[in-house]
Coordinates of C-alpha atoms and ligand atoms in Angstrom, one line a residue:
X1 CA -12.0 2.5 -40.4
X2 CA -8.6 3.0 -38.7
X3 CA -7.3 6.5 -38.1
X4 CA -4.4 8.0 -36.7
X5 CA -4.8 9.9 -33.4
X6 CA -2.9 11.8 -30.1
X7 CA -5.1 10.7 -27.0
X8 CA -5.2 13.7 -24.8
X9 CA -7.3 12.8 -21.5
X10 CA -8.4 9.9 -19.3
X11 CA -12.3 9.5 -19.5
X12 CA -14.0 9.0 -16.0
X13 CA -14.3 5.8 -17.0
X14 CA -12.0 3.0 -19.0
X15 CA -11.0 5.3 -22.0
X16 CA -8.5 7.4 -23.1
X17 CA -9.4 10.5 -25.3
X18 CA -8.6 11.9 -28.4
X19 CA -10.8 14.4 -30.3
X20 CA -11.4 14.3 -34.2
X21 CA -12.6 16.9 -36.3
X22 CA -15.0 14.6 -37.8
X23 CA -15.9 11.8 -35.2
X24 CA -16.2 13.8 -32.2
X25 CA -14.7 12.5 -29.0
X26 CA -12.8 9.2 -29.9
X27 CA -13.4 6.7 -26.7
X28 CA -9.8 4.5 -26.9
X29 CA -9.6 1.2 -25.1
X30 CA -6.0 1.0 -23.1
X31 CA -5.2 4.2 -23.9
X32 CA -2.8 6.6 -22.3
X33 CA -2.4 10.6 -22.5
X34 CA 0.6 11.5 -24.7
X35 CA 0.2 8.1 -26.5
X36 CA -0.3 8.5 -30.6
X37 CA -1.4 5.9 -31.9
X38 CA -3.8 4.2 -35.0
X39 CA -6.5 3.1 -33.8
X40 CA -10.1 1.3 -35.3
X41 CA -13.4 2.7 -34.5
X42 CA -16.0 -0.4 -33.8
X43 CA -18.9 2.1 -32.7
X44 CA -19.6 5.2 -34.2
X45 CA -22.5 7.0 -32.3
X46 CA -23.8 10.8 -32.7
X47 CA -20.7 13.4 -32.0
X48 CA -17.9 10.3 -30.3
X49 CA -17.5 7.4 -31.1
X50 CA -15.2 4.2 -29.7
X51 CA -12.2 2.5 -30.7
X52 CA -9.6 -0.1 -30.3
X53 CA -5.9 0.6 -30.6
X54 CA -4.3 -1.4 -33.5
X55 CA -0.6 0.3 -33.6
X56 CA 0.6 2.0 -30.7
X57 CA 3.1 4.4 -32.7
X58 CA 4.4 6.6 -30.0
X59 CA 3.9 5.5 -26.5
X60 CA 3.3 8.0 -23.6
X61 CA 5.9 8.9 -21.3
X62 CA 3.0 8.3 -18.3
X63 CA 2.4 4.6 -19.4
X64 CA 3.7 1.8 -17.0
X65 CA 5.8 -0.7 -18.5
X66 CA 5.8 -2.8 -15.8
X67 CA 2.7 -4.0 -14.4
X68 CA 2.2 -7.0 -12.7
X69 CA -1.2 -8.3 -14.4
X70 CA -0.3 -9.8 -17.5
X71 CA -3.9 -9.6 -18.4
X72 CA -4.7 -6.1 -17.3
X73 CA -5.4 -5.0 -21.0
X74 CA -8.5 -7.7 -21.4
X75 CA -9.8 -8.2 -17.3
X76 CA -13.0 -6.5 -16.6
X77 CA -11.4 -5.6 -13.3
X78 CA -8.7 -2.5 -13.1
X79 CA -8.8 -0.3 -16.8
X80 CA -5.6 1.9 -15.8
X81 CA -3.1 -0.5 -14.4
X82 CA -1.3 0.6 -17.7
X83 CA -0.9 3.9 -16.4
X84 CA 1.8 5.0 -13.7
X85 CA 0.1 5.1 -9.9
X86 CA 1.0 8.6 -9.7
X87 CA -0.4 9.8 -13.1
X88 CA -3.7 7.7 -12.6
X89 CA -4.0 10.2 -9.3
X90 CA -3.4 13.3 -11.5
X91 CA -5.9 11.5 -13.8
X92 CA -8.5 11.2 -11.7
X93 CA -8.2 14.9 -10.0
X94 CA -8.9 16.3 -13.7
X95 CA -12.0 14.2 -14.0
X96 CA -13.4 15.6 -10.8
X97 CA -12.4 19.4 -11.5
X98 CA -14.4 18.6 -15.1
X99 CA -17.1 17.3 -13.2
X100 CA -17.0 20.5 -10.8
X101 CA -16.7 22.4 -14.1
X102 CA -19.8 21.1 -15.7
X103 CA -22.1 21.1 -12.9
X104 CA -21.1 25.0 -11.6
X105 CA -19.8 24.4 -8.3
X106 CA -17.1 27.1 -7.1
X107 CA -15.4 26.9 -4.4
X108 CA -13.1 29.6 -2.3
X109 CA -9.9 26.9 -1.9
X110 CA -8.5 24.5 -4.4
X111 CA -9.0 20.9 -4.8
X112 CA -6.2 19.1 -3.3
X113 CA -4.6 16.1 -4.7
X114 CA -5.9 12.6 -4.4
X115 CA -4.5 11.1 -1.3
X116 CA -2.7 8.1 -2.7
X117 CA -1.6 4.6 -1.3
X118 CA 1.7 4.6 -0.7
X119 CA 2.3 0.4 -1.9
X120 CA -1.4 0.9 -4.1
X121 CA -1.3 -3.3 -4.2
X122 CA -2.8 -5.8 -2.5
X123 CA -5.6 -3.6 -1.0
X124 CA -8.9 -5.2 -2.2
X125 CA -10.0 -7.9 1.3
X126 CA -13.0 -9.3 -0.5
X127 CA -13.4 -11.1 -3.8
X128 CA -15.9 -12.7 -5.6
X129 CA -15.5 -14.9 -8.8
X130 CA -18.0 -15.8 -10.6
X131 CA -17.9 -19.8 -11.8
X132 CA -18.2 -21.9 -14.6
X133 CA -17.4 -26.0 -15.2
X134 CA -15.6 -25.9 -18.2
X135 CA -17.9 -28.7 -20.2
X136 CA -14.6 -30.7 -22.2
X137 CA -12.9 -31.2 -18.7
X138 CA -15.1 -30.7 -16.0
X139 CA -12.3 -28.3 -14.7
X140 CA -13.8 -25.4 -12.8
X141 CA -13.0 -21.7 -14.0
X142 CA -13.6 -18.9 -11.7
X143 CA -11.8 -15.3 -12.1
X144 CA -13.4 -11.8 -13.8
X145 CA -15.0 -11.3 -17.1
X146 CA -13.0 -10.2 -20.0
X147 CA -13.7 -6.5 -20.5
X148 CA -16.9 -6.1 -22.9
X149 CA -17.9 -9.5 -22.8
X150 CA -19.3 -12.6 -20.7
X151 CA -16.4 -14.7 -21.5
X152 CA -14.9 -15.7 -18.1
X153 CA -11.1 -15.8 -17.4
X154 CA -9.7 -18.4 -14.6
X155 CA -7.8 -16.0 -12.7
X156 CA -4.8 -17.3 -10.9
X157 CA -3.6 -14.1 -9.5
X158 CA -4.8 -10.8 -8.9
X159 CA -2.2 -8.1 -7.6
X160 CA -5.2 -6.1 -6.1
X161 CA -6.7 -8.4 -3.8
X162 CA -5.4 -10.3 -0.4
X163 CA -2.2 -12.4 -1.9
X164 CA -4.2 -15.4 0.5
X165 CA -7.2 -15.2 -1.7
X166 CA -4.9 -16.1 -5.0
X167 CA -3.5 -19.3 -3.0
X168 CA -6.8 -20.2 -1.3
X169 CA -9.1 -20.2 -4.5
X170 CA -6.5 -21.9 -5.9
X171 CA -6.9 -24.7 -3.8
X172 CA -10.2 -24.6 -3.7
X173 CA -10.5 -24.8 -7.2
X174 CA -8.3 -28.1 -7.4
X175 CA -10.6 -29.3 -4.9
X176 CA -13.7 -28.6 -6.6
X177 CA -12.6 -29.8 -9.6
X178 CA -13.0 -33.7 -9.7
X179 CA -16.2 -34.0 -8.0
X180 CA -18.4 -33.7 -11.2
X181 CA -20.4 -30.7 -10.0
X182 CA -23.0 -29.4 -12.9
X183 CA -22.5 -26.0 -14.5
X184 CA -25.0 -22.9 -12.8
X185 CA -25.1 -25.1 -9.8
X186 CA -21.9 -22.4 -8.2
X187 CA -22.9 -19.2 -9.0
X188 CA -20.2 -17.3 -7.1
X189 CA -17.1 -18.0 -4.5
X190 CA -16.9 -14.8 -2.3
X191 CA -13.7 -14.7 0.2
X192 CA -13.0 -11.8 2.6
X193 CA -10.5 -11.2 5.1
X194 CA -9.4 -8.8 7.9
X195 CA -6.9 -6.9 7.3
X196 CA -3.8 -9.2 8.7
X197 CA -5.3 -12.0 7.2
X198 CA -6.1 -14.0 10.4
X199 CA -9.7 -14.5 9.3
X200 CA -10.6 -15.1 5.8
X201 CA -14.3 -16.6 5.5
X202 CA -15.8 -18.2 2.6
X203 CA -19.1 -18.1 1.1
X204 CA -20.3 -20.5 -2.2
X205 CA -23.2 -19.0 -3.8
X206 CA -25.3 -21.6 -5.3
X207 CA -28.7 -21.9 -7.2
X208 CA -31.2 -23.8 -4.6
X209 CA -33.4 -25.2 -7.2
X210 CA -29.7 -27.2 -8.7
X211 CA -28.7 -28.3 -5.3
X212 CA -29.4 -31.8 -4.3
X213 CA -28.5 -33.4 -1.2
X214 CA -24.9 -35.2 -3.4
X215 CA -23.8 -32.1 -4.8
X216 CA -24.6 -30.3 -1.0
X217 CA -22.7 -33.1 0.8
X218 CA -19.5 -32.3 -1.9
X219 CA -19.9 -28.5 -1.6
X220 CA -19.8 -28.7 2.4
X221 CA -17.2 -31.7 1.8
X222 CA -14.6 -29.0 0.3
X223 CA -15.2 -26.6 2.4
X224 CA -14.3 -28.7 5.3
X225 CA -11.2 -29.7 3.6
X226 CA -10.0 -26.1 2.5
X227 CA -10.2 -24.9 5.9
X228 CA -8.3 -27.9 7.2
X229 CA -5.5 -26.6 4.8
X230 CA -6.1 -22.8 5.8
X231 CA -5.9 -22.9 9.1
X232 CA -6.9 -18.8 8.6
X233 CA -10.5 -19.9 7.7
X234 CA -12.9 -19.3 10.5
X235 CA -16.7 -19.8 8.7
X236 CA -17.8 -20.7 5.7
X237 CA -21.3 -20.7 4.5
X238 CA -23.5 -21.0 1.6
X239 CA -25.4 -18.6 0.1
X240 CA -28.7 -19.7 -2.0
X241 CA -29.7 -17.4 -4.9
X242 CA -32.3 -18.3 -7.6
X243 CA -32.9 -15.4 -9.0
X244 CA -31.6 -14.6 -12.5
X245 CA -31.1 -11.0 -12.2
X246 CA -26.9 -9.6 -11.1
X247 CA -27.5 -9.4 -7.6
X248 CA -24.9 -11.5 -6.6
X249 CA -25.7 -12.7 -2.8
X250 CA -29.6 -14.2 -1.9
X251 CA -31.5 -13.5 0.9
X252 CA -31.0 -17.0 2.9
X253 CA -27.0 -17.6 3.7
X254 CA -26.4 -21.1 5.6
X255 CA -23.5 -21.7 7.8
X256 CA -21.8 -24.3 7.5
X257 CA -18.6 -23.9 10.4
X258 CA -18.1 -21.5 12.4
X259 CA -19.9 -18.2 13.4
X260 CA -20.4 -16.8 10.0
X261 CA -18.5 -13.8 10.5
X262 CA -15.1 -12.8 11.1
X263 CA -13.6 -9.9 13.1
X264 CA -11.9 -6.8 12.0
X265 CA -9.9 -4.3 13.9
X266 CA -10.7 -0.8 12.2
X267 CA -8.8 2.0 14.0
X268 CA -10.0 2.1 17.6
X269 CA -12.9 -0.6 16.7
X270 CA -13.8 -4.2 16.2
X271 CA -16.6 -5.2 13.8
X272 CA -18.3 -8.5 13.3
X273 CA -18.0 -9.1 9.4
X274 CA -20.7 -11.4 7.8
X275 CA -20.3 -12.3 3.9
X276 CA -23.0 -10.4 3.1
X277 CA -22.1 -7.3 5.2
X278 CA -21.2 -4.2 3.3
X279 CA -17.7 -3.3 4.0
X280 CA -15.9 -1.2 2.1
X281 CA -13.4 -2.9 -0.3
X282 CA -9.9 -0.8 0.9
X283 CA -9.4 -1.0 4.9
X284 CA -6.7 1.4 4.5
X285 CA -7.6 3.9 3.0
X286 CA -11.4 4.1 4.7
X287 CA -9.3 4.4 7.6
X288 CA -8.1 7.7 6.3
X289 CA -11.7 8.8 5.2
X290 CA -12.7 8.4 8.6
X291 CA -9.7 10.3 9.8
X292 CA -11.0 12.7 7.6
X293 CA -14.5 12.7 9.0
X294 CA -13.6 13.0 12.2
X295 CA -12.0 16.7 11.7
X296 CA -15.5 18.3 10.6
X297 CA -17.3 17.0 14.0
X298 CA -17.4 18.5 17.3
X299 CA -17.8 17.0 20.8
X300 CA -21.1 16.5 21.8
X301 CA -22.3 16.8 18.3
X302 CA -26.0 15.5 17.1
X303 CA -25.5 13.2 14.1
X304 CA -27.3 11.3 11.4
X305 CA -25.2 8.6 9.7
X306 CA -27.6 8.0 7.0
X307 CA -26.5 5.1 4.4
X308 CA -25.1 3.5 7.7
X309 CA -24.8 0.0 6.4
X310 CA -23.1 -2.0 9.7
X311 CA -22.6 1.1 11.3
X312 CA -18.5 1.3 10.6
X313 CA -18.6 5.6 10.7
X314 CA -21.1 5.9 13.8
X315 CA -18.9 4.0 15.7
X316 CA -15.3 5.1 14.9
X317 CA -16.7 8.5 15.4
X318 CA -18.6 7.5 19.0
X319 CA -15.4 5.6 19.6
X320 CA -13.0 8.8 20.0
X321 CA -15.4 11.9 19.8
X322 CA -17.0 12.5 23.3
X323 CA -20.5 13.2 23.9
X324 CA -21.8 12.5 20.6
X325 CA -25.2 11.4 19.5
X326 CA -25.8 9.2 16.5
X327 CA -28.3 7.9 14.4
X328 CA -28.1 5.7 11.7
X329 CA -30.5 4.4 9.1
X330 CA -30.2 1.7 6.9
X331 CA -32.2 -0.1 5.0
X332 CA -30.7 -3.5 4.7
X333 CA -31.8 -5.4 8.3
X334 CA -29.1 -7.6 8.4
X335 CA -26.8 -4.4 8.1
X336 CA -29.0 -3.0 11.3
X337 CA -28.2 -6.1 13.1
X338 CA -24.9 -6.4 12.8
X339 CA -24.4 -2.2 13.2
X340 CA -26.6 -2.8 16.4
X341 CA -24.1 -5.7 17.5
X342 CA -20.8 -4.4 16.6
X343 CA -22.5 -1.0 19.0
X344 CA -22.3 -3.7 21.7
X345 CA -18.9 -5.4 20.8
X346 CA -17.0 -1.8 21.1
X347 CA -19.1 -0.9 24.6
X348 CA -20.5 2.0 22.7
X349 CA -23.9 3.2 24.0
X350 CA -24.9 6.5 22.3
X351 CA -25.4 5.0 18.6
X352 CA -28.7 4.2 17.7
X353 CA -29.1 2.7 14.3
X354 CA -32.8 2.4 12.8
X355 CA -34.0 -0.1 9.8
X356 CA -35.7 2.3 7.2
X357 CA -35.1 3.7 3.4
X358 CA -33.8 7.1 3.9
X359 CA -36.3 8.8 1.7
X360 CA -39.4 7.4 3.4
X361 CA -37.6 7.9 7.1
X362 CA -39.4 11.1 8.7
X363 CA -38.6 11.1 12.3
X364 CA -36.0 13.3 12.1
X365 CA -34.4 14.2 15.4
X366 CA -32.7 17.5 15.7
X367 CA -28.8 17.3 14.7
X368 CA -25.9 19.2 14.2
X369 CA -24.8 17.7 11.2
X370 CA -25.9 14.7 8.1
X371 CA -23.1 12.2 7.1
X372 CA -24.6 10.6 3.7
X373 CA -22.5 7.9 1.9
X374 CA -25.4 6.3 -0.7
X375 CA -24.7 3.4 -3.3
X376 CA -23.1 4.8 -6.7
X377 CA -26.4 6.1 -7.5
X378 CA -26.2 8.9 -5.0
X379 CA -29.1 10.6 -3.6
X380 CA -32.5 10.9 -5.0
X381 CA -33.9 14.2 -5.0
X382 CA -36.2 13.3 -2.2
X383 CA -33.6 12.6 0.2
X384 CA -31.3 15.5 -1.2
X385 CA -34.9 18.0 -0.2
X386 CA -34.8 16.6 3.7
X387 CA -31.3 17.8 4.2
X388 CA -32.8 21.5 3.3
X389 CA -32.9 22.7 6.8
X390 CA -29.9 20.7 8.1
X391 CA -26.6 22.8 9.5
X392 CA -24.1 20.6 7.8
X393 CA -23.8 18.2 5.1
X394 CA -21.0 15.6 5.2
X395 CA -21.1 13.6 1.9
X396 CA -18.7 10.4 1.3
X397 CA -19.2 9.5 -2.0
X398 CA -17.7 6.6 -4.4
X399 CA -19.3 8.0 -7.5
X400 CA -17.7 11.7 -8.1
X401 CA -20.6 12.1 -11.1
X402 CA -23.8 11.6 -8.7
X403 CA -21.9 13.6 -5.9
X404 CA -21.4 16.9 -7.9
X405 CA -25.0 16.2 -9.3
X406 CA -26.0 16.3 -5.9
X407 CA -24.0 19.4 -4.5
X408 CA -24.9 21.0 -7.3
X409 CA -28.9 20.1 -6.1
X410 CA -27.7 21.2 -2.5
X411 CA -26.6 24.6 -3.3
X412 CA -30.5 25.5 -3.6
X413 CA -30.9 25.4 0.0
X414 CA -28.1 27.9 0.6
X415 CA -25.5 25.5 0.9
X416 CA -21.7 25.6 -0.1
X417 CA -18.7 23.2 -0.5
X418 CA -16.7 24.3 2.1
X419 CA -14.5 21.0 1.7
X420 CA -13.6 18.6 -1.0
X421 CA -11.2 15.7 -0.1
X422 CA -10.8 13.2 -2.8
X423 CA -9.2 9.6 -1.8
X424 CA -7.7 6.9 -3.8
X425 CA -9.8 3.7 -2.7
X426 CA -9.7 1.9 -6.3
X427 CA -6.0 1.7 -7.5
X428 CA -5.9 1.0 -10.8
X429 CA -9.3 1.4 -11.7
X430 CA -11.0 4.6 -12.4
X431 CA -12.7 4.7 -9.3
X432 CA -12.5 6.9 -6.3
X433 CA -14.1 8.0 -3.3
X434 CA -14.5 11.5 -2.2
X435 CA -15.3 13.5 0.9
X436 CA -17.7 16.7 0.4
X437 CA -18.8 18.8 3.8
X438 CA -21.7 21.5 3.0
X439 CA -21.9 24.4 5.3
X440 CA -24.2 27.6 4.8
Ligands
SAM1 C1 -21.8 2.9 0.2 S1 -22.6 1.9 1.3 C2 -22.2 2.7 2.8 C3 -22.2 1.9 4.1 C4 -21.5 2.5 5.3 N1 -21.7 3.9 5.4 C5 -20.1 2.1 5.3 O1 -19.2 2.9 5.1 O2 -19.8 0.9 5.5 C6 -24.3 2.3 1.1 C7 -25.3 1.7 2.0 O3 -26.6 2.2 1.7 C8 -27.6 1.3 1.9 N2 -28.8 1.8 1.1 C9 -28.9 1.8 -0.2 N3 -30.1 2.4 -0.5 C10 -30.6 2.8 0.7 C11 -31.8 3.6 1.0 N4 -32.6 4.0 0.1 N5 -32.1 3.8 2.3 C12 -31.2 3.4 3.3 N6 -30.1 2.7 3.0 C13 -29.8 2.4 1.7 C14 -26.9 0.0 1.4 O4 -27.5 -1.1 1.9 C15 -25.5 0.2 1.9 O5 -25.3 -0.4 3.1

């Protein structure tokens, strides 16, 4: 059924809004606020329903006509490069003061604006693609899903990511190509690079139980020749996964040249960057996050950097905040390793970083304040009831739903948002990171 409708808000996730009397909230793909429009509805559910735009009658005055993606409107990756930068920031602000509205936090200041990337392309410093061998050709096809569906496009270029990665996959692609390999053999291509694209490693993710010693010889056989082209390419490796679940990376990674990490200069730090280190996605603007941090701690502060992952907060705070104490739990060991060895890289001694989940972790030293920055998922309620006694709360936070859930959950314990910073790390997709400090 097509109807005609005036979308009036950005959803916090892909949608634009329109309300009708009859449907409910109307959930419309690729649209903008101030659009009006006719659009179909392909799911009707209980009070909203979704639809797909088939006239766009009057187009908003906050749409961009000039984005760079041509397929923007169908890739699974960004859902508002079809909104201007600046309007996607004013966008996003509304969905967290909705959020704040729903769950009951008030505060005594007003939520500033997003901080914003000044040139908000080019940011992302790791991709991965999954793969396919197109059966008629043999040609390989690596790039995102189209949006809603497990059709892969072969993406050629991508004006989020490193411009590098567009050429290097490229080549890598030609490479690949001719040498017969059979389909689920390459699960995934993962690149990542430091932030002036000196080092760029690669990692092939393959299934173990498809790999024979031919198709190994080929695999390591590109790779060799790829990093004779790119002379940027300092390890590759390759990553075994069997499993048939969407984790993306296995347990066992082998390297096959070089170190198997490369090195990134953060601020004041260097870190040791393996392909299956967590790193946050946007250098740039973490760098402001941790900026941001670094205002709400005092010299000679106790802190717990829980969530560490390879230790990048710890040690840009123990890098230019005196006398402090850190401890940081994480639960991935590899993280722990690499946190403890980046400690060492940067000459920093007063960071200890312990292997545990965070719920079951109960040697808890005294502390000034709790830095938490979980998956998307946020905290679980038994994490959320250890920080009942604690001074401070310092919450970084790439999910603006589970972090209002959880201040909300906070304010039990006689806690209240004394500070909410939200950051642009996602151009162009919905996404965004946050900064919350708790104080009683
Ligand atoms: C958003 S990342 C933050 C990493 C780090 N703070 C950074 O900025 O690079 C979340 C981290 O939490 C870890 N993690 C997830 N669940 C956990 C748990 N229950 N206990 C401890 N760590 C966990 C993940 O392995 C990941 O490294």
């Amino acid at each position: 059924m097509k109807s005609k409708y005036k979308v009036v808000a950005m959803a916090n996730g892909a949608h634009g809004i329109a309300k009708d009397p009859e449907q409910g909230t109307v959930f419309i793909e690729n649209a903008c606020p101030g659009d009006e429009l006719e659009a179909e509805i392909y799911d009707q559910r209980k009070g909203f329903a979704f639809a797909s735009i088939t006239d766009l009658t009057q187009a908003s005055d906050l749409r961009e006509t000039d984005a760079p993606c041509k397929i923007h409107k169908i890739c699974g990756s960004c859902q508002w490069q079809h909104i201007k930068y600046d309007e996607q920031l004013n966008f996003k602000k509304q969905n967290l003061l909705d959020l704040m509205q729903q769950n009951n936090i008030e505060t005594s200041f007003e939520i500033p604006n997003l901080i914003g990337m000044s040139k908000p392309w080019n940011y992302r410093n790791k991709v991965i693609y999954p793969v396919e061998i197109v059966q008629e050709t043999g040609r390989v096809k690596a790039g995102y899903f189209r949006r809603n569906s497990n059709e892969l496009i072969n993406i050629k270029y991508c004006p989020i990511q490193y411009t590098l990665f567009d050429e290097v996959m490229m080549g890598l692609k030609e490479l690949m190509d001719t040498r017969g390999y059979p389909n689920k053999l390459i699960r995934h291509i993962m690149l990542r690079s430091n932030s002036d694209n000196t080092e760029l490693l690669i990692s092939m993710i393959v299934r173990k139980e498809k790999l024979n010693k031919e198709f190994k010889n080929k695999i390591k056989s590109d790779l060799r020749k790829i990093q004779e082209e790119y002379k940027q390419i300092k390890t590759t490796s390759i990553n075994y996964n069997d499993l048939s679940t969407n984790v993306i990376l296995g347990d066992e990674t082998e390297i096959i040249s070089g170190e198997g990490f490369i090195t990134e200069s953060l601020g004041d730090i260097k870190l040791e960057l393996s392909s299956t280190s967590f790193f946050q996605v946007n250098t740039e603007q973490f760098l402001k996050v941790i900026d941001l941090i670094k205002k709400h701690i005092k010299p000679g502060d106790r802190i717990l950097d829980l969530y560490c992952g390879i230790g990048t907060i710890s040690l840009s705070l123990a890098k230019s905040i005196t006398d402090l104490k850190l401890h940081g739990v994480e639960v991935v060991a590899a993280a722990i390793v690499n946190a403890k060895r980046n400690a060492e890289l940067n000459g920093i001694a007063n960071t200890e970083f312990i292997e545990a989940k965070v719920e079951d972790w109960d040697e808890i030293p005294e502390h000034d304040a709790v830095i938490v920055n979980p998956p998307r998922k946020g905290c679980t309620n038994k994490v959320l009831d250890k920080l009942a006694e604690t001074p401070k709360v310092i919450y970084v936070s790439c999910n603006p739903a589970t972090l209002t859930r959880d201040i909300k959950y906070l304010e039990q314990f006689g806690f209240k948002l004394s500070y909410l910073q939200p950051v642009d790390m996602f151009p162009h997709s919905f996404h965004f990171e946050n900064l919350a400090v708790l104080e009683r």
